[in-house]
PDB file of C-alpha atoms in Angstrom:
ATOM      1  CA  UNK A   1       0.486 -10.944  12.162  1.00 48.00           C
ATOM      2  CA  UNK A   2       1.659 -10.186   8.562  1.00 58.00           C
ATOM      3  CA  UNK A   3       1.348 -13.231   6.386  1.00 91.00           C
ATOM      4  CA  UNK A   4       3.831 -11.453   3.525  1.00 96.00           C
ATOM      5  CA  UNK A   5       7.415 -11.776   5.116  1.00 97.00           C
ATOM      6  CA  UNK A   6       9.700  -9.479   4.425  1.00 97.00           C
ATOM      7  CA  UNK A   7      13.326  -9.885   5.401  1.00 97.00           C
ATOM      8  CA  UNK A   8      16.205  -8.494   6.538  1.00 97.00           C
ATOM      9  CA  UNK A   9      13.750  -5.315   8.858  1.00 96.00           C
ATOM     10  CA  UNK A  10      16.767  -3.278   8.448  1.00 96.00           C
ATOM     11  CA  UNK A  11      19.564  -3.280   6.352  1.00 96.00           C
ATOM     12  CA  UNK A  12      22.625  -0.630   6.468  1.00 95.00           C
ATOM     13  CA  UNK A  13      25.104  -0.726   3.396  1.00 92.00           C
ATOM     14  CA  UNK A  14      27.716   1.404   1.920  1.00 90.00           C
ATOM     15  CA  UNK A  15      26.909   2.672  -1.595  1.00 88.00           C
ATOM     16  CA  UNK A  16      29.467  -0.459  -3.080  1.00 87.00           C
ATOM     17  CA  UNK A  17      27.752  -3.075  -1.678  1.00 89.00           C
ATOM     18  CA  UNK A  18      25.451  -5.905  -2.928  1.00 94.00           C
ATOM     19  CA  UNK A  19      22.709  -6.720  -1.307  1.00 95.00           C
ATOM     20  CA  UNK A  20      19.018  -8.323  -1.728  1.00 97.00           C
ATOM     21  CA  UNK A  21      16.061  -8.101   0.116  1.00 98.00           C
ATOM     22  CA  UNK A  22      13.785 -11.135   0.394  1.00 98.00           C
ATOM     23  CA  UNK A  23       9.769 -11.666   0.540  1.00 98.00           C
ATOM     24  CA  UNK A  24       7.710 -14.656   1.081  1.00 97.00           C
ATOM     25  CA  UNK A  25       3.695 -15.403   0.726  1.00 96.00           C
ATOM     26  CA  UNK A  26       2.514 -19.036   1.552  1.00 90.00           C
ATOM     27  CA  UNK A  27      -1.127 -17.779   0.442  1.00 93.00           C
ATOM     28  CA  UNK A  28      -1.049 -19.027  -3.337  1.00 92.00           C
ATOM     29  CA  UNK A  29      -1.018 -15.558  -4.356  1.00 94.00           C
ATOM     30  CA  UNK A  30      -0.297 -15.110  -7.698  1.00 93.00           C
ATOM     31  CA  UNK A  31       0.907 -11.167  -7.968  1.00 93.00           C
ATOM     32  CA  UNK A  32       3.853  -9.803  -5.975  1.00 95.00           C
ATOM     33  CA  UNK A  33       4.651  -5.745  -5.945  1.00 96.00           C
ATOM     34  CA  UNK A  34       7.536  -3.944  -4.676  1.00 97.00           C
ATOM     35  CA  UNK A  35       6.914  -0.639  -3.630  1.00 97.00           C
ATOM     36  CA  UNK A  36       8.960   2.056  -2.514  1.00 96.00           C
ATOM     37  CA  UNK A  37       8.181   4.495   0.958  1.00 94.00           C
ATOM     38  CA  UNK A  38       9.671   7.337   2.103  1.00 93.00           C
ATOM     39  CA  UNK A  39       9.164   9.122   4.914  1.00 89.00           C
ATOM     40  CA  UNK A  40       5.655  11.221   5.058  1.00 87.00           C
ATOM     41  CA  UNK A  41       5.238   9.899   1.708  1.00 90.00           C
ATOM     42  CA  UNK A  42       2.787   7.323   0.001  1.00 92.00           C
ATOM     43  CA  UNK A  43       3.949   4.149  -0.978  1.00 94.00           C
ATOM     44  CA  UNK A  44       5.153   4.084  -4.645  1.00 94.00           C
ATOM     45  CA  UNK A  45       5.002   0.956  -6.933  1.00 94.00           C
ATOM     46  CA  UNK A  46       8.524  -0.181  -7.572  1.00 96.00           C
ATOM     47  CA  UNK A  47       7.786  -3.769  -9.902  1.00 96.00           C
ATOM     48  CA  UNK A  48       4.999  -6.055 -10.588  1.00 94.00           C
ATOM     49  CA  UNK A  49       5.085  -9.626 -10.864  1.00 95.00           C
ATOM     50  CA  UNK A  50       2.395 -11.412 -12.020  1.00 92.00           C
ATOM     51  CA  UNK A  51       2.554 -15.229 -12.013  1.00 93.00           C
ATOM     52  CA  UNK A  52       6.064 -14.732 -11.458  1.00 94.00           C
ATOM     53  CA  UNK A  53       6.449 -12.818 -14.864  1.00 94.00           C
ATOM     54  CA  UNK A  54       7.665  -9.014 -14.625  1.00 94.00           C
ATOM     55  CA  UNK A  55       4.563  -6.959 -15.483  1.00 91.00           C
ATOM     56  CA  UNK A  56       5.177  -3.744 -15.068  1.00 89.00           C
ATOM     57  CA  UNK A  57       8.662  -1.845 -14.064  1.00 90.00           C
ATOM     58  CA  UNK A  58       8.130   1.853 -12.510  1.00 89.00           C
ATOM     59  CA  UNK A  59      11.011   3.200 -14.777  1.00 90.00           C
ATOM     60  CA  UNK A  60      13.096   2.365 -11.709  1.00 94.00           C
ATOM     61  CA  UNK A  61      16.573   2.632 -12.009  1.00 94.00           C
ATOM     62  CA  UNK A  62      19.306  -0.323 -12.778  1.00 94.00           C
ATOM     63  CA  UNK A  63      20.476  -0.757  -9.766  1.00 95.00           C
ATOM     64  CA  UNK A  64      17.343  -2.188  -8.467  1.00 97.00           C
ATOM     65  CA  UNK A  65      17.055  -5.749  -9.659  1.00 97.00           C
ATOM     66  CA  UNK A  66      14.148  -7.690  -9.274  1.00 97.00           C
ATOM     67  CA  UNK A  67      13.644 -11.607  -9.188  1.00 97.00           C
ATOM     68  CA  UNK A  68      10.782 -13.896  -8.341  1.00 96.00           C
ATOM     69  CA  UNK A  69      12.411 -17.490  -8.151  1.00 95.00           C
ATOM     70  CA  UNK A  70       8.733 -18.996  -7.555  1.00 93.00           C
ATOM     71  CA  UNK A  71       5.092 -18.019  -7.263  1.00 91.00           C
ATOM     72  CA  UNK A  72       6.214 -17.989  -2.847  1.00 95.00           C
ATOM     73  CA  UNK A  73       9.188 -15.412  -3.504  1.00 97.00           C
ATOM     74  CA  UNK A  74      10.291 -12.442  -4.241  1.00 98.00           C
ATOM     75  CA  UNK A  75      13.550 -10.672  -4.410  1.00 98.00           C
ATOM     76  CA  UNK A  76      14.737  -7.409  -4.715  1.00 98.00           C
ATOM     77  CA  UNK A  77      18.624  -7.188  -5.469  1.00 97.00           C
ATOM     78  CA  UNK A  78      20.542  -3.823  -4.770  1.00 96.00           C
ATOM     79  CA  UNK A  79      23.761  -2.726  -6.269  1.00 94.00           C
ATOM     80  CA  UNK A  80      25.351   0.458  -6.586  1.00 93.00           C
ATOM     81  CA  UNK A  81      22.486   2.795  -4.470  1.00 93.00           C
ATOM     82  CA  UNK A  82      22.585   6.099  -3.966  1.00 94.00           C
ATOM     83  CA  UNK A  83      22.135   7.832  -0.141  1.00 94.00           C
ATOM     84  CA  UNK A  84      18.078   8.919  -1.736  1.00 95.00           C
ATOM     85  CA  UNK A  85      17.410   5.218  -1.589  1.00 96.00           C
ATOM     86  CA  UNK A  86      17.264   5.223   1.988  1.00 96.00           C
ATOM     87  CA  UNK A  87      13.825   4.002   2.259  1.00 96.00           C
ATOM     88  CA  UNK A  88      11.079   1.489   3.337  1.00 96.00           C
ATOM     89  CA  UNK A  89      10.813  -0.879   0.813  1.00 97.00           C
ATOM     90  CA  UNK A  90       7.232  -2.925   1.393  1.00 97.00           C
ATOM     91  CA  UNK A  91       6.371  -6.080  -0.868  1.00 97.00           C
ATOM     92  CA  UNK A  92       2.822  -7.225  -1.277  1.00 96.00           C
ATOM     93  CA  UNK A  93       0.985  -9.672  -3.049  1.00 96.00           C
ATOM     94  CA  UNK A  94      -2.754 -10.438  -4.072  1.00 93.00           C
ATOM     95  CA  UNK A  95      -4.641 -13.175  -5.152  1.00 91.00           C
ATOM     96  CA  UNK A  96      -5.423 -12.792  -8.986  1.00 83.00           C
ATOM     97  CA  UNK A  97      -4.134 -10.342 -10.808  1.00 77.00           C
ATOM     98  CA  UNK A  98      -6.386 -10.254 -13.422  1.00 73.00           C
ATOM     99  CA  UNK A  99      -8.970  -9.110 -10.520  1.00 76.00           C
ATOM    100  CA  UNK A 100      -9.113  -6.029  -8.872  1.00 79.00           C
ATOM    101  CA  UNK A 101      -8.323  -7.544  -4.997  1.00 85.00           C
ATOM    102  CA  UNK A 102      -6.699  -6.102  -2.158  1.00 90.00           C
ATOM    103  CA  UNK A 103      -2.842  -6.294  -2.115  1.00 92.00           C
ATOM    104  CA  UNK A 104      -1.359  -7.570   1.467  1.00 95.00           C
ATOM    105  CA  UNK A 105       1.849  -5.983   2.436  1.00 96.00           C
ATOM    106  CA  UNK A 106       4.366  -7.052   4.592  1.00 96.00           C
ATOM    107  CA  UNK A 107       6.090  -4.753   7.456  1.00 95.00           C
ATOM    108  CA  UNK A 108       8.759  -3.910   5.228  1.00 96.00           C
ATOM    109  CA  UNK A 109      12.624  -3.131   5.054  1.00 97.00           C
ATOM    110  CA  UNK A 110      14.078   0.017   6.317  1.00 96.00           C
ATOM    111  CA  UNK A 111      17.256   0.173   3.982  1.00 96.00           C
ATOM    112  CA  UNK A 112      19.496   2.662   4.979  1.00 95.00           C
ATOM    113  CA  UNK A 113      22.442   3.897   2.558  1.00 94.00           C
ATOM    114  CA  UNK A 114      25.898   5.515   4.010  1.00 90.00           C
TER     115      UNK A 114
ATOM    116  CA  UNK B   1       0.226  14.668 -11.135  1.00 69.00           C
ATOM    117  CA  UNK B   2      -1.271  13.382  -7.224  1.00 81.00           C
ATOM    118  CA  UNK B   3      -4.350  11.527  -8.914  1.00 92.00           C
ATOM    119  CA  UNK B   4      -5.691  10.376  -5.373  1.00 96.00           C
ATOM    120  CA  UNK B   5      -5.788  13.227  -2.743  1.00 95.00           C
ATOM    121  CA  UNK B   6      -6.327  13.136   1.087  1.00 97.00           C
ATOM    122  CA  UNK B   7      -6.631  16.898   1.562  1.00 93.00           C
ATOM    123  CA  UNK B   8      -6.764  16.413   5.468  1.00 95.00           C
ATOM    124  CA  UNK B   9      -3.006  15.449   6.934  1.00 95.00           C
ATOM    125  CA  UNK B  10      -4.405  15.053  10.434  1.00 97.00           C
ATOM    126  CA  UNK B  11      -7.406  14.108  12.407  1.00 97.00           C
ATOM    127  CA  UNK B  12      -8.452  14.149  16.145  1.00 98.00           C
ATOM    128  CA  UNK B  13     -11.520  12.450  17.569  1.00 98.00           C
ATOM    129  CA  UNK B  14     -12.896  11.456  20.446  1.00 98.00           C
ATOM    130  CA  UNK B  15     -12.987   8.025  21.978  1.00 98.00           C
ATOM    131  CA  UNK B  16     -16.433   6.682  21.222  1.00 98.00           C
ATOM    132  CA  UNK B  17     -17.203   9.620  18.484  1.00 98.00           C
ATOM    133  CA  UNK B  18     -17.296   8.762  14.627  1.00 98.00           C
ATOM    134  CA  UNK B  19     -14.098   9.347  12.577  1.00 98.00           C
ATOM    135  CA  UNK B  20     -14.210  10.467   8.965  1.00 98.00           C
ATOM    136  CA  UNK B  21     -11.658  10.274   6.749  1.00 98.00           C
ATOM    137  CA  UNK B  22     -12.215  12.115   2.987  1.00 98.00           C
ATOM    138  CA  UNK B  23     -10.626  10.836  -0.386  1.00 98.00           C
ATOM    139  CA  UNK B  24     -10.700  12.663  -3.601  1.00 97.00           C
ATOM    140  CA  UNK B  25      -9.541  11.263  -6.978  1.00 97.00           C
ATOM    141  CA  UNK B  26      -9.203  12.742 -10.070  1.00 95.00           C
ATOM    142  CA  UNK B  27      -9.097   9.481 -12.854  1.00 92.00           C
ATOM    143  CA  UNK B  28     -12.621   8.596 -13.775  1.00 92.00           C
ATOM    144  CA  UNK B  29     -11.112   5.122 -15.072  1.00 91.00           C
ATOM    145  CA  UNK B  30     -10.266   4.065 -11.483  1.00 93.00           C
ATOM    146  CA  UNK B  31     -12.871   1.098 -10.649  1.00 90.00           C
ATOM    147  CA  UNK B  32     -11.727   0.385  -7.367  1.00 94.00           C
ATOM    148  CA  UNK B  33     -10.906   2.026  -4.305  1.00 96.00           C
ATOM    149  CA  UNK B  34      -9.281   0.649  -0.803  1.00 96.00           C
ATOM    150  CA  UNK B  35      -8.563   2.091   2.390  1.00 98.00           C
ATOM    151  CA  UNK B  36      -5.385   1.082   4.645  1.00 97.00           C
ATOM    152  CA  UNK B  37      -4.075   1.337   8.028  1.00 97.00           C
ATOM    153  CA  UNK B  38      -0.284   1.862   8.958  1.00 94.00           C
ATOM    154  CA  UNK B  39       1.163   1.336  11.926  1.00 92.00           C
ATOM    155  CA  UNK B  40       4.240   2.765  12.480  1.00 87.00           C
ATOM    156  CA  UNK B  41       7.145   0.453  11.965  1.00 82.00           C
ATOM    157  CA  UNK B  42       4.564  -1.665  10.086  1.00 89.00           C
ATOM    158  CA  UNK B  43       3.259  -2.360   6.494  1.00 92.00           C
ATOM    159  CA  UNK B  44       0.088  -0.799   5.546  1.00 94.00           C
ATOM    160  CA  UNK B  45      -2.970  -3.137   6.291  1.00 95.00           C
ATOM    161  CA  UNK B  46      -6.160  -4.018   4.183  1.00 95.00           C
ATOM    162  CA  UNK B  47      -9.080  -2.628   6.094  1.00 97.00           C
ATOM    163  CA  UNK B  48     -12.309  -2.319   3.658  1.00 97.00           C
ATOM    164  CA  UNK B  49     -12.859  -1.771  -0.114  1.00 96.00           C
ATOM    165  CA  UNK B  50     -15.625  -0.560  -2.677  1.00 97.00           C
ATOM    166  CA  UNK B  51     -16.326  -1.504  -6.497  1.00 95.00           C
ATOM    167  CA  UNK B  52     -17.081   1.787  -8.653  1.00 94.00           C
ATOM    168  CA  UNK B  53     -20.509   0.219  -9.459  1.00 94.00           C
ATOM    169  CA  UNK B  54     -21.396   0.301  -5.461  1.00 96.00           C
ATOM    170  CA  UNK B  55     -21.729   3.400  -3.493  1.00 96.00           C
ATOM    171  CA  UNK B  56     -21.513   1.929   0.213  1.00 98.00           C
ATOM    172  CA  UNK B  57     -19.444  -0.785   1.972  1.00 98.00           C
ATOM    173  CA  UNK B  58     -19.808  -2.004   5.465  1.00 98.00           C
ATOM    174  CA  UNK B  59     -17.634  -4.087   7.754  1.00 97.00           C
ATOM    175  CA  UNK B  60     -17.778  -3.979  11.426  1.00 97.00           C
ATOM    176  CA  UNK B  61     -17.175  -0.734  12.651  1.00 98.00           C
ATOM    177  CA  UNK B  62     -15.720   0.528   8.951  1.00 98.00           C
ATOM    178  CA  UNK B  63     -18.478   1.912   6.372  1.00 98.00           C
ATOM    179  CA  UNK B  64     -16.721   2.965   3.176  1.00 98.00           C
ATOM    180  CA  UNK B  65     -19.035   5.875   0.530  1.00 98.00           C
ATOM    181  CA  UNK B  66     -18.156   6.213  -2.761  1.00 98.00           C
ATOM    182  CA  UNK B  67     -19.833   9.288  -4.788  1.00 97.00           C
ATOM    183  CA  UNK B  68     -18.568   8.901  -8.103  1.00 96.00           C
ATOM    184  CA  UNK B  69     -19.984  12.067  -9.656  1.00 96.00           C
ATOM    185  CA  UNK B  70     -17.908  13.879  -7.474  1.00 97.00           C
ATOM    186  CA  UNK B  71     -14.701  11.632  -7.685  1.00 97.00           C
ATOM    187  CA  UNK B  72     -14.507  11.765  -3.773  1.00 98.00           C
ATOM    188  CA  UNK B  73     -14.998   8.769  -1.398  1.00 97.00           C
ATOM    189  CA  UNK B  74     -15.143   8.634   2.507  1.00 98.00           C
ATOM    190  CA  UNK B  75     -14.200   6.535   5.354  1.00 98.00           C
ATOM    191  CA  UNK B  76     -16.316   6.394   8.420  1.00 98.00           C
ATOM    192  CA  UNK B  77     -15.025   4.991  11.516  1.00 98.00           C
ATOM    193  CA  UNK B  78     -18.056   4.546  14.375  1.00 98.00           C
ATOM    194  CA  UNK B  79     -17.278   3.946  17.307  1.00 98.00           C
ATOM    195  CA  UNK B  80     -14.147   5.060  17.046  1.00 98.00           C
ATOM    196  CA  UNK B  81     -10.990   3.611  19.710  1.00 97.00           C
ATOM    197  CA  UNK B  82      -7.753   4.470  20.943  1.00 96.00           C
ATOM    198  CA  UNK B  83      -6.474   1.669  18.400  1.00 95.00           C
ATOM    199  CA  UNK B  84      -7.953   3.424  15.581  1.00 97.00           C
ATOM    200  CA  UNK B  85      -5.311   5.811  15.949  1.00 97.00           C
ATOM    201  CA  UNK B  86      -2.710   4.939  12.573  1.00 97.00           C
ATOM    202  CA  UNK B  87      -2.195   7.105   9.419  1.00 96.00           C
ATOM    203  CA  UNK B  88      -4.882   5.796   7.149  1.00 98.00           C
ATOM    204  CA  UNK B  89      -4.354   5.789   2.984  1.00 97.00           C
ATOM    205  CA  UNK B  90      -6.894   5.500   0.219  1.00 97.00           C
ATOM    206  CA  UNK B  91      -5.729   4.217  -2.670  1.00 96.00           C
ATOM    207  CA  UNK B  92      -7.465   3.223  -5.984  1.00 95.00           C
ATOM    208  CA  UNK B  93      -6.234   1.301  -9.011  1.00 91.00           C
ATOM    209  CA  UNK B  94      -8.194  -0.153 -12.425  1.00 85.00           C
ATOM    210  CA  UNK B  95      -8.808  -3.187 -13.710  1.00 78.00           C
ATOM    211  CA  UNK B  96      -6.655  -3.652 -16.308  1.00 76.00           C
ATOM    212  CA  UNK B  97      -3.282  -2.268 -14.865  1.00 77.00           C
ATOM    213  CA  UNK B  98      -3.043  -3.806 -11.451  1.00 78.00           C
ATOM    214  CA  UNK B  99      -1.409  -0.941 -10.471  1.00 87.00           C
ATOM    215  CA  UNK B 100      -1.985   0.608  -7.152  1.00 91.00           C
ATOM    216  CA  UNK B 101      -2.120   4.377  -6.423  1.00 93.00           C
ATOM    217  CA  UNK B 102      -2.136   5.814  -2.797  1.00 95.00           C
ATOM    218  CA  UNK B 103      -3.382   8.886  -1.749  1.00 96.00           C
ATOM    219  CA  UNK B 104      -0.727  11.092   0.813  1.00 94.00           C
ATOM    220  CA  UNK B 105      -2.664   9.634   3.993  1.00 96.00           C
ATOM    221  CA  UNK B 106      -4.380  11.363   7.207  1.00 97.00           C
ATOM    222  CA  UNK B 107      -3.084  10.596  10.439  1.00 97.00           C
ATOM    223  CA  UNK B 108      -6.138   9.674  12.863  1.00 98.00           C
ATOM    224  CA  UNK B 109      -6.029  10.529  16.902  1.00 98.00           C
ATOM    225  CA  UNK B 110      -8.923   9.076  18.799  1.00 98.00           C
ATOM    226  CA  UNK B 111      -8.495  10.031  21.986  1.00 96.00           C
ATOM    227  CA  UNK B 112     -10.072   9.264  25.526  1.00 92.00           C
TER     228      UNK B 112
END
């Protein structure tokens, strides 16, 4: 069992909609990631948080918007996507980030875009 | 620029038999280097990790190498099971940038 909960598992929208995705740790963790998977591909780092401050941004596009509400959440707001966003989009968080630790993902969100 | 490399894409072992799965980076700044396990339809999962001032790891069945002249770590996998079988990354990051990088991943068989 995943302890970083990633919600909706799928989501199918039209390239005009609004939409967010939603994480959640309950182990104090105090760095969240967004990364970014497509298929036969590596996971790519989307957006760091770290103690809920935005650390580092991937040159990702606009309409990705990210948001962490609290040191237990994590958002990712879409607007406006394109049909090469269909993805898996996997959030993870570790402990410290000012320590080189393992980063725990969650099973992810396959986002599909019509 | 692929800065961590998994140069096999597949692997096929036998139930029982040791698995080894090769990693080759190309930053000498990385200082720390993990290994994952994905399940399809599932995240990636933590499985063992190495400091760049250590050249071995060990948990359970998992023994991790790192040979930093060469910029190339290994995972070994004895004995390995049918549950084994997952696409496995490496992935290595440094200190100071929290910042993640996977290698392209080899997908491990173990048969019976």
């Amino acid at each position: 069992d995943t302890e970083v909960t990633q919600t909706p598992k799928h989501l199918v929208m039209g390239m005009t909609n609004k939409k967010s995705l939603k994480c959640e740790q309950h182990m104090g963790h105090r760095a969240m990631y967004w990364y970014k998977q497509k298929a036969k591909k590596p996971p790519e780092l989307m957006f760091v948080y770290s103690y809920e401050k935005l650390s580092i941004n991937e040159s990702v596009p606009s309409r990705f918007s990210p948001e962490c509400p609290n040191s237990s959440l994590l958002n990712l707001h879409l607007h406006a996507l394109q049909p090469e966003d269909s993805a898996l989009y996997l959030c993870a968080s570790s402990q410290d980030p000012s320590r080189a630790q393992p980063q725990h993902f969650g099973d992810g969100t396959r986002l599909s875009i019509l | 620029d692929q800065q961590v490399k998994q140069n096999s894409p597949s692997l096929s072992v036998q139930e029982g038999r040791i698995s080894i799965l090769n990693c080759d980076y190309t930053n000498s700044m990385f200082d720390y280097f993990l290994w994952y396990k994905k399940y399809p339809a599932e995240g990636p999962t933590f499985l063992i990790s190495i400091s760049s001032i250590k050249d071995k790891n060990e948990d359970g069945r998992f023994t991790v190498f790192l040979n930093k002249s060469a910029k190339h770590l290994s995972l070994h996998i004895v004995p390995s099971q049918p549950g084994d079988s997952a696409v496995y990354f490496c992935a290595a990051l440094t200190y100071n940038t929290d910042k993640l990088i996977f290698g392209t991943g080899t997908r491990l068989q173990v048969f019976p």
